[in-house]
PDB file of C-alpha atoms in Angstrom:
ATOM      1  CA  UNK A  13      35.389  74.115 190.185  1.00  0.00           C
ATOM      2  CA  UNK A  14      33.816  76.007 193.123  1.00  0.00           C
ATOM      3  CA  UNK A  15      35.277  78.789 192.474  1.00  0.00           C
ATOM      4  CA  UNK A  16      34.445  78.754 188.237  1.00  0.00           C
ATOM      5  CA  UNK A  17      30.945  77.809 189.560  1.00  0.00           C
ATOM      6  CA  UNK A  18      30.506  80.922 191.605  1.00  0.00           C
ATOM      7  CA  UNK A  19      31.740  83.219 188.686  1.00  0.00           C
ATOM      8  CA  UNK A  20      29.438  81.688 186.021  1.00  0.00           C
ATOM      9  CA  UNK A  21      26.893  82.080 188.950  1.00  0.00           C
ATOM     10  CA  UNK A  22      27.770  85.670 189.419  1.00  0.00           C
ATOM     11  CA  UNK A  23      28.111  86.397 185.684  1.00  0.00           C
ATOM     12  CA  UNK A  24      24.454  85.019 185.190  1.00  0.00           C
ATOM     13  CA  UNK A  25      22.441  86.824 188.255  1.00  0.00           C
ATOM     14  CA  UNK A  26      24.711  90.076 186.456  1.00  0.00           C
ATOM     15  CA  UNK A  27      23.289  89.378 182.709  1.00  0.00           C
ATOM     16  CA  UNK A  28      19.842  89.458 184.109  1.00  0.00           C
ATOM     17  CA  UNK A  29      19.785  92.438 186.209  1.00  0.00           C
ATOM     18  CA  UNK A  30      21.712  94.539 183.324  1.00  0.00           C
ATOM     19  CA  UNK A  31      18.898  93.428 181.045  1.00  0.00           C
ATOM     20  CA  UNK A  32      16.150  95.347 183.168  1.00  0.00           C
ATOM     21  CA  UNK A  33      18.679  98.438 183.543  1.00  0.00           C
ATOM     22  CA  UNK A  34      16.759 101.850 182.612  1.00  0.00           C
ATOM     23  CA  UNK A  35      15.822 100.227 178.982  1.00  0.00           C
ATOM     24  CA  UNK A  36      14.059 103.870 178.650  1.00  0.00           C
ATOM     25  CA  UNK A  37      16.975 105.513 178.878  1.00  0.00           C
ATOM     26  CA  UNK A  38      18.724 105.772 174.633  1.00  0.00           C
ATOM     27  CA  UNK A  39      21.575 104.438 175.777  1.00  0.00           C
ATOM     28  CA  UNK A  40      20.038 101.574 177.796  1.00  0.00           C
ATOM     29  CA  UNK A  41      17.587 100.738 175.415  1.00  0.00           C
ATOM     30  CA  UNK A  42      18.967  98.048 173.084  1.00  0.00           C
ATOM     31  CA  UNK A  43      18.873  94.415 175.302  1.00  0.00           C
ATOM     32  CA  UNK A  44      22.136  93.209 172.615  1.00  0.00           C
ATOM     33  CA  UNK A  45      23.506  97.436 172.752  1.00  0.00           C
ATOM     34  CA  UNK A  46      26.317  98.793 174.275  1.00  0.00           C
ATOM     35  CA  UNK A  47      25.223 100.666 176.963  1.00  0.00           C
ATOM     36  CA  UNK A  48      24.194  97.341 179.186  1.00  0.00           C
ATOM     37  CA  UNK A  49      27.486  95.993 177.463  1.00  0.00           C
ATOM     38  CA  UNK A  50      29.446  98.844 179.046  1.00  0.00           C
ATOM     39  CA  UNK A  51      27.589  98.054 182.486  1.00  0.00           C
ATOM     40  CA  UNK A  52      28.262  94.135 182.181  1.00  0.00           C
ATOM     41  CA  UNK A  53      31.385  93.991 181.457  1.00  0.00           C
ATOM     42  CA  UNK A  54      32.425  96.280 183.849  1.00  0.00           C
ATOM     43  CA  UNK A  55      30.134  94.628 187.139  1.00  0.00           C
ATOM     44  CA  UNK A  56      31.710  91.238 185.970  1.00  0.00           C
ATOM     45  CA  UNK A  57      35.143  92.592 186.315  1.00  0.00           C
ATOM     46  CA  UNK A  58      34.082  93.977 189.304  1.00  0.00           C
ATOM     47  CA  UNK A  59      33.243  91.132 190.996  1.00  0.00           C
ATOM     48  CA  UNK A  60      36.684  89.440 190.455  1.00  0.00           C
ATOM     49  CA  UNK A  61      38.192  92.309 191.423  1.00  0.00           C
ATOM     50  CA  UNK A  62      36.471  92.042 194.823  1.00  0.00           C
ATOM     51  CA  UNK A  63      35.635  88.952 195.233  1.00  0.00           C
ATOM     52  CA  UNK A  64      34.494  89.195 198.997  1.00  0.00           C
ATOM     53  CA  UNK A  65      31.753  92.025 197.775  1.00  0.00           C
ATOM     54  CA  UNK A  66      31.383  89.853 194.445  1.00  0.00           C
ATOM     55  CA  UNK A  67      28.137  91.541 193.271  1.00  0.00           C
ATOM     56  CA  UNK A  68      25.493  92.628 194.930  1.00  0.00           C
ATOM     57  CA  UNK A  69      21.878  93.172 193.524  1.00  0.00           C
ATOM     58  CA  UNK A  70      21.430  96.899 192.556  1.00  0.00           C
ATOM     59  CA  UNK A  71      25.241  97.115 191.432  1.00  0.00           C
ATOM     60  CA  UNK A  72      23.666  97.719 187.777  1.00  0.00           C
ATOM     61  CA  UNK A  73      21.683 101.301 188.561  1.00  0.00           C
ATOM     62  CA  UNK A  74      24.216 102.926 190.664  1.00  0.00           C
ATOM     63  CA  UNK A  75      26.982 102.414 187.360  1.00  0.00           C
ATOM     64  CA  UNK A  76      24.201 104.357 185.244  1.00  0.00           C
ATOM     65  CA  UNK A  77      24.781 108.102 186.627  1.00  0.00           C
ATOM     66  CA  UNK A  78      28.924 107.355 186.552  1.00  0.00           C
ATOM     67  CA  UNK A  79      28.621 106.328 182.591  1.00  0.00           C
ATOM     68  CA  UNK A  80      25.646 108.839 181.913  1.00  0.00           C
ATOM     69  CA  UNK A  81      28.586 111.613 183.208  1.00  0.00           C
ATOM     70  CA  UNK A  82      30.795 110.492 180.178  1.00  0.00           C
ATOM     71  CA  UNK A  83      28.389 109.200 177.580  1.00  0.00           C
ATOM     72  CA  UNK A  84      25.994 111.887 176.984  1.00  0.00           C
ATOM     73  CA  UNK A  85      25.250 111.412 173.507  1.00  0.00           C
ATOM     74  CA  UNK A  86      23.579 108.268 171.390  1.00  0.00           C
ATOM     75  CA  UNK A  87      22.682 108.000 168.134  1.00  0.00           C
ATOM     76  CA  UNK A  88      19.091 106.404 167.029  1.00  0.00           C
ATOM     77  CA  UNK A  89      20.373 103.333 167.882  1.00  0.00           C
ATOM     78  CA  UNK A  90      21.936 103.745 171.356  1.00  0.00           C
ATOM     79  CA  UNK A  91      25.271 104.197 170.149  1.00  0.00           C
ATOM     80  CA  UNK A  92      27.791 106.164 172.184  1.00  0.00           C
ATOM     81  CA  UNK A  93      28.668 109.240 169.607  1.00  0.00           C
ATOM     82  CA  UNK A  94      30.799 112.567 170.083  1.00  0.00           C
ATOM     83  CA  UNK A  95      29.809 116.239 169.937  1.00  0.00           C
ATOM     84  CA  UNK A  96      30.517 115.891 166.162  1.00  0.00           C
ATOM     85  CA  UNK A  97      28.238 112.879 165.488  1.00  0.00           C
ATOM     86  CA  UNK A  98      31.173 110.212 164.889  1.00  0.00           C
ATOM     87  CA  UNK A  99      31.103 107.226 167.010  1.00  0.00           C
ATOM     88  CA  UNK A 100      32.122 107.045 170.230  1.00  0.00           C
ATOM     89  CA  UNK A 101      35.780 104.791 171.643  1.00  0.00           C
ATOM     90  CA  UNK A 102      33.943 103.994 174.709  1.00  0.00           C
ATOM     91  CA  UNK A 103      36.085 101.662 175.695  1.00  0.00           C
ATOM     92  CA  UNK A 104      38.949 104.128 176.706  1.00  0.00           C
ATOM     93  CA  UNK A 105      36.140 105.213 179.714  1.00  0.00           C
ATOM     94  CA  UNK A 106      36.426 101.638 181.103  1.00  0.00           C
ATOM     95  CA  UNK A 107      38.896 102.404 183.671  1.00  0.00           C
ATOM     96  CA  UNK A 108      37.912 105.865 184.821  1.00  0.00           C
ATOM     97  CA  UNK A 109      34.079 104.347 184.716  1.00  0.00           C
ATOM     98  CA  UNK A 110      35.706 101.235 186.438  1.00  0.00           C
ATOM     99  CA  UNK A 111      37.518 103.522 189.562  1.00  0.00           C
ATOM    100  CA  UNK A 112      34.874 105.970 189.879  1.00  0.00           C
ATOM    101  CA  UNK A 113      32.294 102.881 190.482  1.00  0.00           C
ATOM    102  CA  UNK A 114      34.743 101.118 193.403  1.00  0.00           C
ATOM    103  CA  UNK A 115      35.534 104.664 194.557  1.00  0.00           C
ATOM    104  CA  UNK A 116      31.426 105.318 195.407  1.00  0.00           C
ATOM    105  CA  UNK A 117      31.123 101.370 196.784  1.00  0.00           C
ATOM    106  CA  UNK A 118      33.867 101.853 199.198  1.00  0.00           C
ATOM    107  CA  UNK A 119      32.388 105.175 200.278  1.00  0.00           C
ATOM    108  CA  UNK A 120      28.700 103.156 201.258  1.00  0.00           C
ATOM    109  CA  UNK A 121      31.142 100.878 203.114  1.00  0.00           C
ATOM    110  CA  UNK A 122      30.069  97.570 201.376  1.00  0.00           C
TER     111      UNK A 122
END
C-alpha cells in the first residue's frame, strides 16, 4: 500500500510538472499532445526504474533537449512527422530517449 501511494503521488507530481513544460515549443503546445505524453511516459518509467531518485522537480526540463534532438519536425497539431511529412512512429524512440536521459542523470551525479 505504501509503495502504491508513493507511485500514485509521484505520477501526480510528474503530471503537473509535465503540463507546464515548454508550452511555447510546437511539440509541447497541446496539453494532451504527443510531446507531453512522451515526457510523462519516460519520467514515470524512470521513477520505477530508479526508485532511489524517483522523480525530482525539473527532470521534465532535462528531457526536452533530448527529445528535440530526435523529433525535429511536427505538423500544425504538434504531432511528430518525418521529413516527408508522414506521421512519425515516435514510440520506437522511447528506449533511446530513456537511456540517454539515464546517462544524463548519471553524469550529473544525482
